[in-house]
Every structure is written in structure tokens, then in C-alpha cells.
Amino acid sequence: MERKTVLIVEDEKSIVDILRFNLQKEGYRTLEAYDGAAGLKLALEENPDLILLDLMLPAMNGFEVCKTIRDKGYSTPVLIITAREAEKDKILGLDLGADDYITKPFSIRELMARVKANIRRADMVSQSAGPSRDNRLDLGRLVLDKGASQAFKDGADLELTQREFELLTYLASNAGQVFSRQELMERVWNYEGYVGDVRGVDVAVRRLREKVEDNPAQPKYIITRRGAGYYFQKDI
Ligand code: CA
């Protein structure tokens, strides 16, 4: 397997040292930046396989770094590291195109599992991409183009993030089948044996409903089965 590169953007040197040590031990190549502007520059020049991005950074904050990377068309997985518990920060980060977040203090084991899962997922996406007709999933008003990772409703691009697209595709490909948050964490987020925080699923579902549903308060596509999980319902 070719060596994967992880860019660490973090201004606390002790955290960078821990991350670098553990990533290199697992066989990753690392790049480090101690402020947002330097991180952005490395992200664009080196095109790493994954970016670990702190939010509170000198020169340019993590939100701006993430947004700029996405605005320039890069789909590099971005894992936000945040000291903040505030839900709105996490949601804003996901809104700006981050794939995931982890809250400080984090366990190295969990962080490494997420790095691995996000790189593997990005690899699977790039391998499955292609202009094949089989890559289209026609769901009536909704059409999913797996090659381009785009979802359309009534012909208009819904502008989903990669993660939202994957969640929708997974549910829609198994229409009518109920999946627990745990199962979605494992299958869409690729977190094997995930036992931790599954609220990320609820956040992603809420964001997805805002883009997909006519009325997010009364969803017709992504349905909650109380106490069980979520399922996709086809247009009737
Ligand atoms: Ca910081």
C-alpha cells in the first residue's frame, strides 16, 4: 500500500508532537503547520490524503481553511479537532465541508481509527467514480449520481457534502430498511465496532433533511423510526 500523507494543522506544539508520533508509528507520512495560512498553503500544494484541522488557529481560523479548501474544489477528507463542546461549532464545521470532528481531549486510539476510516472512505469514493450509467440511482424526484457524488431533486443540484451524499445513497439504496445510528456509524462513517458518540448521525440527518425534504419538519424521504433509527422512503 502506498504511504498516505496526513497534514496536521494545529498551533499547540505538544498536540502536534503526539499526533506526528502516533501517525508515523502507524506508517503515515506527516506534514505540519502551526497556523491556518500555512496549513492552507500545504493543503493546496501537497494535496494530502487527510487533514487534521484545529479550529482556533493564528493567521486564519480552521473554518476559513476548510471553506477555502472546499471552495477550490478539493475533496480531501477534513477531520476537525476542536476543544469546543459547542454544538454550533461542530455543525458549522460540517456545513463548511468538514467530514467529521473530534473533541479534545481525544483518545489516540479513537483518532487513529477515524483517520483510517476517513482515508479508506475517500479511496472507495475515488475508485467508484466514473461516468457509468450504473452510477445513477433514479428515485423519482430524486436522482443520485454516484460517479459525481451529486444528488438532484426536480433536476436541481442539492449541493450535498460528501458525507451527506453517502448517507443518502446508503439509505436510498436500502429503501424501507431501518438502520440504527450505530449501524450507520459503522457503514456510512466506516467506524468499525463504534461505541462512542453517535450524535453525528443525527446532525447529518438534520442537515440532509434541510436539503432534501420539501418540509424538513415533516420528512417524506428520510424517516425516523422511533427508538430504532432511520430509513429511506421512496416517492409514492
Ligand atoms: Ca488551537
mmCIF file of C-alpha atoms and ligand atoms in Angstrom:
data_model
loop_
_atom_site.group_PDB
_atom_site.id
_atom_site.type_symbol
_atom_site.label_atom_id
_atom_site.label_comp_id
_atom_site.label_asym_id
_atom_site.label_seq_id
_atom_site.Cartn_x
_atom_site.Cartn_y
_atom_site.Cartn_z
ATOM 1 C CA MET A 1 0.000 0.000 0.000
ATOM 2 C CA GLU A 2 1.307 3.417 -0.886
ATOM 3 C CA ARG A 3 2.130 5.608 2.044
ATOM 4 C CA LYS A 4 -0.637 8.032 2.965
ATOM 5 C CA THR A 5 0.030 11.624 3.955
ATOM 6 C CA VAL A 6 -1.728 13.367 6.829
ATOM 7 C CA LEU A 7 -1.496 17.129 7.219
ATOM 8 C CA ILE A 8 -1.689 18.311 10.837
ATOM 9 C CA VAL A 9 -2.823 21.921 11.278
ATOM 10 C CA GLU A 10 -2.601 22.740 14.969
ATOM 11 C CA ASP A 11 -0.901 25.528 16.919
ATOM 12 C CA GLU A 12 -0.291 23.570 20.117
ATOM 13 C CA LYS A 13 3.122 22.018 19.653
ATOM 14 C CA SER A 14 2.575 19.289 22.259
ATOM 15 C CA ILE A 15 -0.502 18.059 20.373
ATOM 16 C CA VAL A 16 1.323 18.168 17.038
ATOM 17 C CA ASP A 17 4.130 16.086 18.577
ATOM 18 C CA ILE A 18 1.706 13.445 19.858
ATOM 19 C CA LEU A 19 -0.148 13.297 16.549
ATOM 20 C CA ARG A 20 3.010 13.139 14.475
ATOM 21 C CA PHE A 21 4.495 10.390 16.662
ATOM 22 C CA ASN A 22 1.391 8.207 16.506
ATOM 23 C CA LEU A 23 0.700 8.757 12.816
ATOM 24 C CA GLN A 24 4.284 7.942 11.843
ATOM 25 C CA LYS A 25 4.195 4.852 14.059
ATOM 26 C CA GLU A 26 1.186 3.697 12.005
ATOM 27 C CA GLY A 27 3.074 4.261 8.774
ATOM 28 C CA TYR A 28 1.695 7.644 7.696
ATOM 29 C CA ARG A 29 3.800 10.445 6.309
ATOM 30 C CA THR A 30 3.056 13.705 8.122
ATOM 31 C CA LEU A 31 3.137 17.388 7.274
ATOM 32 C CA GLU A 32 2.716 20.014 9.957
ATOM 33 C CA ALA A 33 1.511 23.599 10.017
ATOM 34 C CA TYR A 34 1.199 25.745 13.134
ATOM 35 C CA ASP A 35 -1.180 28.368 11.764
ATOM 36 C CA GLY A 36 -4.120 28.429 9.373
ATOM 37 C CA ALA A 37 -2.439 30.231 6.493
ATOM 38 C CA ALA A 38 0.491 27.805 6.449
ATOM 39 C CA GLY A 39 -1.953 24.905 6.729
ATOM 40 C CA LEU A 40 -3.982 26.111 3.779
ATOM 41 C CA LYS A 41 -0.835 26.542 1.684
ATOM 42 C CA LEU A 42 0.331 22.987 2.435
ATOM 43 C CA ALA A 43 -3.143 21.576 1.828
ATOM 44 C CA LEU A 44 -3.261 23.098 -1.659
ATOM 45 C CA GLU A 45 0.361 22.417 -2.607
ATOM 46 C CA GLU A 46 0.773 18.911 -1.211
ATOM 47 C CA ASN A 47 -2.784 17.588 -1.614
ATOM 48 C CA PRO A 48 -2.557 15.265 1.427
ATOM 49 C CA ASP A 49 -4.792 12.207 1.919
ATOM 50 C CA LEU A 50 -6.349 13.669 5.058
ATOM 51 C CA ILE A 51 -6.231 16.919 7.042
ATOM 52 C CA LEU A 52 -6.432 17.089 10.836
ATOM 53 C CA LEU A 53 -7.603 20.631 11.406
ATOM 54 C CA ASP A 54 -7.743 22.588 14.649
ATOM 55 C CA LEU A 55 -10.339 25.387 14.680
ATOM 56 C CA MET A 56 -8.746 28.083 16.826
ATOM 57 C CA LEU A 57 -5.590 28.940 14.924
ATOM 58 C CA PRO A 58 -3.470 32.032 14.369
ATOM 59 C CA ALA A 59 -3.333 33.740 10.935
ATOM 60 C CA MET A 60 -6.537 32.087 9.658
ATOM 61 C CA ASN A 61 -9.028 30.008 11.637
ATOM 62 C CA GLY A 62 -9.932 26.427 10.849
ATOM 63 C CA PHE A 63 -13.367 27.317 9.484
ATOM 64 C CA GLU A 64 -11.819 29.569 6.841
ATOM 65 C CA VAL A 65 -9.178 26.980 5.988
ATOM 66 C CA CYS A 66 -11.834 24.306 5.489
ATOM 67 C CA LYS A 67 -14.115 26.553 3.471
ATOM 68 C CA THR A 68 -11.278 27.694 1.194
ATOM 69 C CA ILE A 69 -10.162 24.122 0.523
ATOM 70 C CA ARG A 70 -13.704 23.141 -0.488
ATOM 71 C CA ASP A 71 -14.267 26.334 -2.496
ATOM 72 C CA LYS A 72 -11.195 25.419 -4.525
ATOM 73 C CA GLY A 73 -12.734 22.058 -5.307
ATOM 74 C CA TYR A 74 -10.591 19.771 -3.159
ATOM 75 C CA SER A 75 -12.421 16.791 -1.641
ATOM 76 C CA THR A 76 -9.604 15.893 0.789
ATOM 77 C CA PRO A 77 -11.139 14.421 3.979
ATOM 78 C CA VAL A 78 -11.052 17.019 6.759
ATOM 79 C CA LEU A 79 -11.258 15.914 10.382
ATOM 80 C CA ILE A 80 -11.789 18.860 12.694
ATOM 81 C CA ILE A 81 -10.128 18.804 16.098
ATOM 82 C CA THR A 82 -11.958 21.095 18.454
ATOM 83 C CA ALA A 83 -11.569 21.977 22.100
ATOM 84 C CA ARG A 84 -15.045 23.359 21.986
ATOM 85 C CA GLU A 85 -18.062 21.433 23.089
ATOM 86 C CA ALA A 86 -20.396 23.903 21.397
ATOM 87 C CA GLU A 87 -22.710 22.073 19.035
ATOM 88 C CA LYS A 88 -22.885 25.078 16.722
ATOM 89 C CA ASP A 89 -19.147 24.896 16.029
ATOM 90 C CA LYS A 90 -19.403 21.281 15.004
ATOM 91 C CA ILE A 91 -22.383 21.982 12.796
ATOM 92 C CA LEU A 92 -20.696 24.997 11.221
ATOM 93 C CA GLY A 93 -17.609 22.868 10.570
ATOM 94 C CA LEU A 94 -19.693 20.176 8.876
ATOM 95 C CA ASP A 95 -21.536 22.906 6.978
ATOM 96 C CA LEU A 96 -18.279 24.249 5.585
ATOM 97 C CA GLY A 97 -17.411 20.828 4.247
ATOM 98 C CA ALA A 98 -15.541 19.062 7.052
ATOM 99 C CA ASP A 99 -16.129 15.312 7.081
ATOM 100 C CA ASP A 100 -16.026 14.771 10.791
ATOM 101 C CA TYR A 101 -14.974 16.250 14.107
ATOM 102 C CA ILE A 102 -13.288 15.016 17.245
ATOM 103 C CA THR A 103 -13.374 16.884 20.549
ATOM 104 C CA LYS A 104 -10.305 17.497 22.707
ATOM 105 C CA PRO A 105 -9.260 15.721 24.809
ATOM 106 C CA PHE A 106 -9.476 12.735 22.479
ATOM 107 C CA SER A 107 -8.114 9.235 22.759
ATOM 108 C CA ILE A 108 -5.325 8.492 20.310
ATOM 109 C CA ARG A 109 -6.919 5.149 19.544
ATOM 110 C CA GLU A 110 -10.202 6.762 18.520
ATOM 111 C CA LEU A 111 -8.444 9.439 16.497
ATOM 112 C CA MET A 112 -6.352 6.879 14.622
ATOM 113 C CA ALA A 113 -9.461 4.809 13.880
ATOM 114 C CA ARG A 114 -11.138 7.881 12.405
ATOM 115 C CA VAL A 115 -8.113 8.830 10.327
ATOM 116 C CA LYS A 116 -8.033 5.327 8.888
ATOM 117 C CA ALA A 117 -11.787 5.205 8.262
ATOM 118 C CA ASN A 118 -11.880 8.580 6.509
ATOM 119 C CA ILE A 119 -8.923 7.791 4.247
ATOM 120 C CA ARG A 120 -10.420 4.416 3.339
ATOM 121 C CA ARG A 121 -13.764 6.024 2.566
ATOM 122 C CA ALA A 122 -12.147 8.639 0.315
ATOM 123 C CA ASP A 123 -10.301 5.840 -1.506
ATOM 124 C CA MET A 124 -13.526 3.945 -2.060
ATOM 125 C CA VAL A 125 -15.227 7.069 -3.427
ATOM 126 C CA SER A 126 -12.430 7.774 -5.910
ATOM 127 C CA GLN A 127 -12.402 4.140 -7.068
ATOM 128 C CA SER A 128 -16.151 4.028 -7.626
ATOM 129 C CA ALA A 129 -16.193 7.319 -9.534
ATOM 130 C CA GLY A 130 -16.783 7.198 -13.251
ATOM 131 C CA PRO A 131 -19.314 8.269 -15.830
ATOM 132 C CA SER A 132 -21.159 4.942 -15.889
ATOM 133 C CA ARG A 133 -24.910 4.761 -16.287
ATOM 134 C CA ASP A 134 -24.950 2.209 -13.439
ATOM 135 C CA ASN A 135 -23.818 5.001 -11.186
ATOM 136 C CA ARG A 136 -27.210 6.669 -11.347
ATOM 137 C CA LEU A 137 -29.880 5.885 -8.830
ATOM 138 C CA ASP A 138 -33.262 7.111 -10.025
ATOM 139 C CA LEU A 139 -35.718 7.687 -7.166
ATOM 140 C CA GLY A 140 -38.432 9.692 -8.851
ATOM 141 C CA ARG A 141 -37.991 13.345 -7.959
ATOM 142 C CA LEU A 142 -34.590 12.487 -6.511
ATOM 143 C CA VAL A 143 -31.713 11.287 -8.672
ATOM 144 C CA LEU A 144 -28.351 10.276 -7.217
ATOM 145 C CA ASP A 145 -25.274 10.383 -9.433
ATOM 146 C CA LYS A 146 -22.725 8.233 -7.630
ATOM 147 C CA GLY A 147 -19.969 8.979 -10.116
ATOM 148 C CA ALA A 148 -20.139 12.701 -9.480
ATOM 149 C CA SER A 149 -21.350 12.332 -5.858
ATOM 150 C CA GLN A 150 -24.217 14.677 -6.660
ATOM 151 C CA ALA A 151 -27.864 14.478 -5.726
ATOM 152 C CA PHE A 152 -30.598 16.205 -7.711
ATOM 153 C CA LYS A 153 -34.181 16.956 -6.840
ATOM 154 C CA ASP A 154 -36.511 18.023 -9.637
ATOM 155 C CA GLY A 155 -33.345 18.480 -11.690
ATOM 156 C CA ALA A 156 -31.659 20.903 -9.270
ATOM 157 C CA ASP A 157 -28.348 20.040 -7.596
ATOM 158 C CA LEU A 158 -28.939 19.692 -3.838
ATOM 159 C CA GLU A 159 -25.292 20.567 -3.137
ATOM 160 C CA LEU A 160 -24.806 17.874 -0.529
ATOM 161 C CA THR A 161 -21.499 17.403 1.247
ATOM 162 C CA GLN A 162 -19.721 14.118 0.531
ATOM 163 C CA ARG A 163 -20.885 12.670 3.833
ATOM 164 C CA GLU A 164 -24.489 13.764 3.302
ATOM 165 C CA PHE A 165 -24.402 12.242 -0.158
ATOM 166 C CA GLU A 166 -23.074 8.956 1.166
ATOM 167 C CA LEU A 167 -25.664 8.821 3.927
ATOM 168 C CA LEU A 168 -28.484 9.486 1.457
ATOM 169 C CA THR A 169 -27.100 6.954 -1.024
ATOM 170 C CA TYR A 170 -26.775 4.288 1.646
ATOM 171 C CA LEU A 171 -30.310 4.777 2.951
ATOM 172 C CA ALA A 172 -31.824 5.101 -0.521
ATOM 173 C CA SER A 173 -30.043 2.009 -1.798
ATOM 174 C CA ASN A 174 -31.690 0.082 1.016
ATOM 175 C CA ALA A 175 -35.068 1.817 0.901
ATOM 176 C CA GLY A 176 -37.515 0.757 3.576
ATOM 177 C CA GLN A 177 -34.852 -0.859 5.739
ATOM 178 C CA VAL A 178 -34.359 0.728 9.187
ATOM 179 C CA PHE A 179 -30.788 1.369 10.319
ATOM 180 C CA SER A 180 -29.771 2.244 13.868
ATOM 181 C CA ARG A 181 -27.408 5.172 14.483
ATOM 182 C CA GLN A 182 -24.781 2.634 15.436
ATOM 183 C CA GLU A 183 -25.187 0.766 12.150
ATOM 184 C CA LEU A 184 -24.974 3.993 10.161
ATOM 185 C CA MET A 185 -21.802 4.988 12.041
ATOM 186 C CA GLU A 186 -20.280 1.667 11.072
ATOM 187 C CA ARG A 187 -21.475 1.511 7.473
ATOM 188 C CA VAL A 188 -21.513 5.115 6.284
ATOM 189 C CA TRP A 189 -18.801 6.514 8.563
ATOM 190 C CA ASN A 190 -16.804 3.262 8.393
ATOM 191 C CA TYR A 191 -16.263 3.204 12.130
ATOM 192 C CA GLU A 192 -15.895 -0.457 12.988
ATOM 193 C CA GLY A 193 -17.412 -1.500 16.300
ATOM 194 C CA TYR A 194 -18.202 2.099 17.081
ATOM 195 C CA VAL A 195 -19.404 2.504 20.658
ATOM 196 C CA GLY A 196 -18.982 6.224 21.264
ATOM 197 C CA ASP A 197 -20.872 9.336 20.291
ATOM 198 C CA VAL A 198 -23.470 8.644 17.629
ATOM 199 C CA ARG A 199 -24.977 12.158 17.654
ATOM 200 C CA GLY A 200 -23.020 12.903 14.496
ATOM 201 C CA VAL A 201 -25.606 10.761 12.713
ATOM 202 C CA ASP A 202 -28.455 12.940 13.985
ATOM 203 C CA VAL A 203 -26.628 16.107 12.952
ATOM 204 C CA ALA A 204 -26.018 14.690 9.474
ATOM 205 C CA VAL A 205 -29.653 13.577 9.134
ATOM 206 C CA ARG A 206 -30.890 17.015 10.187
ATOM 207 C CA ARG A 207 -28.630 18.734 7.643
ATOM 208 C CA LEU A 208 -29.624 16.269 4.954
ATOM 209 C CA ARG A 209 -33.331 16.796 5.594
ATOM 210 C CA GLU A 210 -32.904 20.548 5.250
ATOM 211 C CA LYS A 211 -31.611 19.999 1.721
ATOM 212 C CA VAL A 212 -33.685 17.041 0.582
ATOM 213 C CA GLU A 213 -37.132 17.455 2.113
ATOM 214 C CA ASP A 214 -39.869 19.848 0.970
ATOM 215 C CA ASN A 215 -40.613 20.404 4.662
ATOM 216 C CA PRO A 216 -37.773 19.249 6.959
ATOM 217 C CA ALA A 217 -40.170 19.256 9.933
ATOM 218 C CA GLN A 218 -42.321 16.660 8.184
ATOM 219 C CA PRO A 219 -39.862 14.476 6.314
ATOM 220 C CA LYS A 220 -41.163 12.325 3.477
ATOM 221 C CA TYR A 221 -37.880 10.715 2.446
ATOM 222 C CA ILE A 222 -35.679 10.245 5.498
ATOM 223 C CA ILE A 223 -37.953 8.885 8.175
ATOM 224 C CA THR A 224 -37.296 8.377 11.871
ATOM 225 C CA ARG A 225 -38.419 5.061 13.320
ATOM 226 C CA ARG A 226 -38.647 5.985 16.984
ATOM 227 C CA GLY A 227 -36.274 4.001 19.165
ATOM 228 C CA ALA A 228 -34.865 2.182 16.150
ATOM 229 C CA GLY A 229 -33.197 4.563 13.715
ATOM 230 C CA TYR A 230 -33.718 5.941 10.225
ATOM 231 C CA TYR A 231 -34.920 4.668 6.881
ATOM 232 C CA PHE A 232 -35.484 5.995 3.378
ATOM 233 C CA GLN A 233 -38.958 6.053 1.881
ATOM 234 C CA LYS A 234 -39.352 6.194 -1.881
ATOM 235 C CA ASP A 235 -41.718 8.599 -3.608
ATOM 236 C CA ILE A 236 -45.147 7.034 -3.787
HETATM 237 CA CA CA B 1 -5.642 25.993 18.728
#
